[in-house]
mmCIF file of C-alpha atoms in Angstrom:
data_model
loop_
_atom_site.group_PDB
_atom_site.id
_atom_site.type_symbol
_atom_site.label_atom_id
_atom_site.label_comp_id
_atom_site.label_asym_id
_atom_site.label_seq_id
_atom_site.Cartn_x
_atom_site.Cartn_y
_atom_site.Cartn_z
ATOM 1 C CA UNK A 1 37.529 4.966 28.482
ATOM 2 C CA UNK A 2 37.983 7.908 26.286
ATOM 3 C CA UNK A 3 37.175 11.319 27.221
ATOM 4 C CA UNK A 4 35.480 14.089 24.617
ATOM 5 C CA UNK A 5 38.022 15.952 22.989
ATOM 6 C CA UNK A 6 36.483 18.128 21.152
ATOM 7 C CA UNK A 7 33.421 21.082 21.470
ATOM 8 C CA UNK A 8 31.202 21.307 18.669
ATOM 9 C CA UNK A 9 30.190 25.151 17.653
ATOM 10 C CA UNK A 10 26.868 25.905 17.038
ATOM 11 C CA UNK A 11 27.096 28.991 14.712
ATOM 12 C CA UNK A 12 23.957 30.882 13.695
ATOM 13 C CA UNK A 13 24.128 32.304 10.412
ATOM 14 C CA UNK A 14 21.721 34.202 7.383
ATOM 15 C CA UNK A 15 20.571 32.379 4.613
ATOM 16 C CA UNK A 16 22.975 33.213 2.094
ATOM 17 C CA UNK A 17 26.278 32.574 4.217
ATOM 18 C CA UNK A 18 24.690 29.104 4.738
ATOM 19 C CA UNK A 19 23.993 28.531 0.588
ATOM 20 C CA UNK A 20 27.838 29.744 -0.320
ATOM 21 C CA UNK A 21 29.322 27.445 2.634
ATOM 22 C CA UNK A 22 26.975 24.261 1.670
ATOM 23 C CA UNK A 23 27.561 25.118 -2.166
ATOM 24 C CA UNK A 24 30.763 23.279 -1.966
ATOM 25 C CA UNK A 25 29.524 20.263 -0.317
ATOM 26 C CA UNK A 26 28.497 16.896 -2.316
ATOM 27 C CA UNK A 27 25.223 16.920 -3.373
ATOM 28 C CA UNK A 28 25.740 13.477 -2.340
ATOM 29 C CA UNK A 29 25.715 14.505 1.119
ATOM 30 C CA UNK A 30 22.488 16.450 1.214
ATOM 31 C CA UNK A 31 19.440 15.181 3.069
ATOM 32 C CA UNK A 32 16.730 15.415 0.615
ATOM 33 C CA UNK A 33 12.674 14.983 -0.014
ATOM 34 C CA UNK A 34 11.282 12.403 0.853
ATOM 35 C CA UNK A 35 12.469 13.342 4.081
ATOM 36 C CA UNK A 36 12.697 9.405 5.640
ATOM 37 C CA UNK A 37 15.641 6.535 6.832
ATOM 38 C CA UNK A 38 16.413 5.992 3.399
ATOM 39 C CA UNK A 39 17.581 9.354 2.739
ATOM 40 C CA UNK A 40 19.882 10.155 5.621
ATOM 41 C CA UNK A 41 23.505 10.780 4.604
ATOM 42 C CA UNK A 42 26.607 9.960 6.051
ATOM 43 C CA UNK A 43 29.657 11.986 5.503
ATOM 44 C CA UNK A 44 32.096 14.555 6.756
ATOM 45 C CA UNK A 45 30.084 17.351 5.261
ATOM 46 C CA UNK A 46 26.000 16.999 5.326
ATOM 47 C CA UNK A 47 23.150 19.422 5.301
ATOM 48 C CA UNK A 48 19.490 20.025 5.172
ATOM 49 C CA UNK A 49 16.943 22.104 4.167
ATOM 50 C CA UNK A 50 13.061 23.138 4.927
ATOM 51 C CA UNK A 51 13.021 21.610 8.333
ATOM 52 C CA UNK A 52 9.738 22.294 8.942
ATOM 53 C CA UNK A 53 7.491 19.751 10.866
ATOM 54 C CA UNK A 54 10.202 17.453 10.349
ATOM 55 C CA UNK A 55 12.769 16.689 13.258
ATOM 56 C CA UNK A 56 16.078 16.330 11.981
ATOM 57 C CA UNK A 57 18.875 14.675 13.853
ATOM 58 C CA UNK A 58 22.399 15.339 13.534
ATOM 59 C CA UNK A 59 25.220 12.841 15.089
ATOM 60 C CA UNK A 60 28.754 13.182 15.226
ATOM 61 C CA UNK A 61 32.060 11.880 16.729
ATOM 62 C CA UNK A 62 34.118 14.511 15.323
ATOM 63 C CA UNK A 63 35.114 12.578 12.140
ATOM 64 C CA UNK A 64 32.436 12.117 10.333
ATOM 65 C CA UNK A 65 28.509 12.752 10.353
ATOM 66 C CA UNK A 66 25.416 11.261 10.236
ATOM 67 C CA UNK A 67 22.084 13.253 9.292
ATOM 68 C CA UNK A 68 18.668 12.440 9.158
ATOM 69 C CA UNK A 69 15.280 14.220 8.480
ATOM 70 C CA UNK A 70 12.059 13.080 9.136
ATOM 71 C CA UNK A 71 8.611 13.959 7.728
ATOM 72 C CA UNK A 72 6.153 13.129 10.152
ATOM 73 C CA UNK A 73 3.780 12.247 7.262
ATOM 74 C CA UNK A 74 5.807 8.882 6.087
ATOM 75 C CA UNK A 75 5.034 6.085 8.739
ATOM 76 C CA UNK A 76 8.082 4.229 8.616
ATOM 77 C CA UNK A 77 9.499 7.259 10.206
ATOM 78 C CA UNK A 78 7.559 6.310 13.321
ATOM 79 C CA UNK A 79 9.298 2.871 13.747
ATOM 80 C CA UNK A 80 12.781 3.891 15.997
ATOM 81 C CA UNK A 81 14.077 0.030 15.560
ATOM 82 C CA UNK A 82 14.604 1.296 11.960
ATOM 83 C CA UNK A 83 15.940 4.406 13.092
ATOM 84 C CA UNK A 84 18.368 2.366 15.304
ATOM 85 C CA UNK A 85 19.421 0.048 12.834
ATOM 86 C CA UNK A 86 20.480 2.507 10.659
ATOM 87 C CA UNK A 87 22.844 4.569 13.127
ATOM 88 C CA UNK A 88 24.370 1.017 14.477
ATOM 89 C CA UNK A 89 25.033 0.338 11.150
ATOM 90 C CA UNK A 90 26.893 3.958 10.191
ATOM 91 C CA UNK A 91 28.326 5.049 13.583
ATOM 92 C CA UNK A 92 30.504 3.271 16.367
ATOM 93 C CA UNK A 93 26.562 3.977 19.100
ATOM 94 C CA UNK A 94 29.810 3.732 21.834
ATOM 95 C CA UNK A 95 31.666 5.808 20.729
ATOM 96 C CA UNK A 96 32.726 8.366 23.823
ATOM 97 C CA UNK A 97 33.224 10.918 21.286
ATOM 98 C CA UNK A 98 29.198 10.930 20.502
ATOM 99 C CA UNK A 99 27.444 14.535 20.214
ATOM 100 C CA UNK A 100 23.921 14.851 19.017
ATOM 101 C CA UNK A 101 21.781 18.185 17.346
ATOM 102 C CA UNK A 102 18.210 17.422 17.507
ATOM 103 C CA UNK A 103 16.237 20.310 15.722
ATOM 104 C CA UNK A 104 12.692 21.022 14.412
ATOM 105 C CA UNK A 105 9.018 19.512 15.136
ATOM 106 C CA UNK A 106 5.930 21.103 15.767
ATOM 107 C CA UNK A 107 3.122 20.731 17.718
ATOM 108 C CA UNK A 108 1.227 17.734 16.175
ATOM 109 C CA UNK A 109 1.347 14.573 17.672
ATOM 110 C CA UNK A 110 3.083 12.885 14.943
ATOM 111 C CA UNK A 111 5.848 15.420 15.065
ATOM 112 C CA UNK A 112 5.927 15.258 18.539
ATOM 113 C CA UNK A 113 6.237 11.172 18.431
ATOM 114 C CA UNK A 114 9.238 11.164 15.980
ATOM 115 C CA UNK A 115 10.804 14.290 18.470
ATOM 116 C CA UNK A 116 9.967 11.981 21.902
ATOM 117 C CA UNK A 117 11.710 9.320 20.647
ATOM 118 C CA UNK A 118 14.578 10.613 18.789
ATOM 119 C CA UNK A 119 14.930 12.372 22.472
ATOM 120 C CA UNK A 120 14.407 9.103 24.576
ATOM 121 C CA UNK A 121 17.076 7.113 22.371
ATOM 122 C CA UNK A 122 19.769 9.952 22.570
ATOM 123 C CA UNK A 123 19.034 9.780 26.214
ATOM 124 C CA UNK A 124 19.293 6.226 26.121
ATOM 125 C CA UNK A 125 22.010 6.252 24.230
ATOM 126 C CA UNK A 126 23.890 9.020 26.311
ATOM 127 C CA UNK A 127 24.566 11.194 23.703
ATOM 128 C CA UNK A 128 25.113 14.560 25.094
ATOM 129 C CA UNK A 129 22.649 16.717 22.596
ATOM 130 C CA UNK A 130 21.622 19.965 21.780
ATOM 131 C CA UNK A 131 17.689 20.501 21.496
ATOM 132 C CA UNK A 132 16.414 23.807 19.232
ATOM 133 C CA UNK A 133 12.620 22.623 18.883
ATOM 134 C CA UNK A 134 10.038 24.400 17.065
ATOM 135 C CA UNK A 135 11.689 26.243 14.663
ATOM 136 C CA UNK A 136 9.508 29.635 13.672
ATOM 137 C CA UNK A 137 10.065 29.604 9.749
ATOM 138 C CA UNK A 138 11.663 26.297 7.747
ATOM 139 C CA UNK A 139 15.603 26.156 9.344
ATOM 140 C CA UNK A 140 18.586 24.624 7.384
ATOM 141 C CA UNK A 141 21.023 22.654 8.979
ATOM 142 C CA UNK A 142 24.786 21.917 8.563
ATOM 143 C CA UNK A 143 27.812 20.064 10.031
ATOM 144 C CA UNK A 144 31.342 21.104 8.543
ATOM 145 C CA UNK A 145 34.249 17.872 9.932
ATOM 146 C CA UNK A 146 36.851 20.374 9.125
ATOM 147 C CA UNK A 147 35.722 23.203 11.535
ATOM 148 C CA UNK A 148 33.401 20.964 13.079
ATOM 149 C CA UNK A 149 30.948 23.303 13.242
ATOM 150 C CA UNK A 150 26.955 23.158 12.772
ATOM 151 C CA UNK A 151 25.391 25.679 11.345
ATOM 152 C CA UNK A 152 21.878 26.505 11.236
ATOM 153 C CA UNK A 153 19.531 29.088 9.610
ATOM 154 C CA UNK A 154 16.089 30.318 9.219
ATOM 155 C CA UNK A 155 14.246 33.979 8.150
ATOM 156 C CA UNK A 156 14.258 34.716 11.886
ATOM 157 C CA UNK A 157 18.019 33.259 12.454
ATOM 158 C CA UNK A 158 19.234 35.647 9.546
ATOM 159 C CA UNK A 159 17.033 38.620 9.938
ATOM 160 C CA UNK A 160 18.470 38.742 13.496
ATOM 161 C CA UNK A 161 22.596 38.260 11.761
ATOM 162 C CA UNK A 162 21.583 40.784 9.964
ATOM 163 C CA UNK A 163 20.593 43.069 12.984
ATOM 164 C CA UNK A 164 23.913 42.319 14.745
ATOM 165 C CA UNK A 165 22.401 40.637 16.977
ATOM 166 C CA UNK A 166 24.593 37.779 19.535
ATOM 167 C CA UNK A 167 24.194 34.219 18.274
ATOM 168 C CA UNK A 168 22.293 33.261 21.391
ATOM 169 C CA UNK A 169 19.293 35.842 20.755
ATOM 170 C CA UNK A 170 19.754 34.739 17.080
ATOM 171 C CA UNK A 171 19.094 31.303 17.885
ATOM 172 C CA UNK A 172 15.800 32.253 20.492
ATOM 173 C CA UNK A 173 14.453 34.481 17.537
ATOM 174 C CA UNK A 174 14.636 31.244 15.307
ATOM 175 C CA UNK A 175 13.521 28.449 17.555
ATOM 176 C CA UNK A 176 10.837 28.598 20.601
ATOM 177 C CA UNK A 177 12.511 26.374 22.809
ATOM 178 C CA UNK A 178 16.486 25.729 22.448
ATOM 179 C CA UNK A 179 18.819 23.779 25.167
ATOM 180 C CA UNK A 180 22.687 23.961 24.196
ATOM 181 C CA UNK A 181 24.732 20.911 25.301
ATOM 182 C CA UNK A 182 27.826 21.552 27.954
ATOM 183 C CA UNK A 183 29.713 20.056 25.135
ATOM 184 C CA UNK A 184 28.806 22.438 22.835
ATOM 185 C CA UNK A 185 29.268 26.335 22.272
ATOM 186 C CA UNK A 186 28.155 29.280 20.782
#
């Protein structure tokens, strides 16, 4: 059995740092409106935007990505078998390597739904995961293969950059409720 090799760093950052790094990324790669299965990417480089409502779920083994964000609004986005399928058929689910970012929802009960179960399958699935729930403005989200690093960002997330604060206190100004893997750092 292999062992993780690798931390993933969770770097807080403002709004523009996040535009000039994902400027150079595919557009191919970007998670986009409508926001459902169809429209998750899988690469070495993916990002997000206006995670709002939405919970958006970011797996990785190091290599390569896989990204999705989903609008509570679109039903299909309720039916995990679907969600499943998709990941078994883009990423090795046994993979030892596995880490997971799960990020945004609100506190709706169809947000909540899609969050609960993205939550029970990574737990299922034993995907060591990060959890920054309930963003407090629309948060962008990253993953960089090369530095595997994720980076996220809201108005809170940045005005706190900004204020020097330390990327923990960033990330509590941004989110109301954040849990950071063992595997992952800071």
């Amino acid at each position: 059995m292999q062992e993780i090799s690798f931390t993933s760093k969770i770097v807080p950052t403002t709004w523009t740092n996040f535009n000039k790094i994902t400027s150079s990324f595919s557009r191919d790669n970007l998670v986009d409106y409508p926001w459902a299965i169809s429209s998750s990417r899988v690469g070495k480089d993916v990002f997000t935007q206006r995670v709002c409502d939405c919970t958006s779920c970011l797996i990785t083994n190091g290599d390569k990505a896989v990204l999705m964000h989903l609008i509570p609004l679109n039903k299909n986005n309720h039916i995990f078998s679907n969600v499943l399928e998709f990941l078994r058929n883009n990423i090795d689910l046994k993979d030892k390597n596995l880490q997971a970012v799960l990020l945004g929802s609100k506190n709706t009960k169809p947000s909540q739904d899609i969050w609960n179960k993205f939550t029970e399958l990574l737990n299922y699935l034993k995907i060591p995961t990060t959890f920054l729930k309930d963003g407090n403005s629309p948060t962008h989200l990253a993953y960089r293969t090369s530095t595997d690093e994720v980076l996220i960002s809201n108005l809170q997330i940045s005005d706190a950059i900004l204020h020097n604060k330390e990327p923990l206190e960033a990330l509590k100004d941004g989110f109301h409720d954040i849990k950071i893997s063992e595997l992952d750092e800071i």
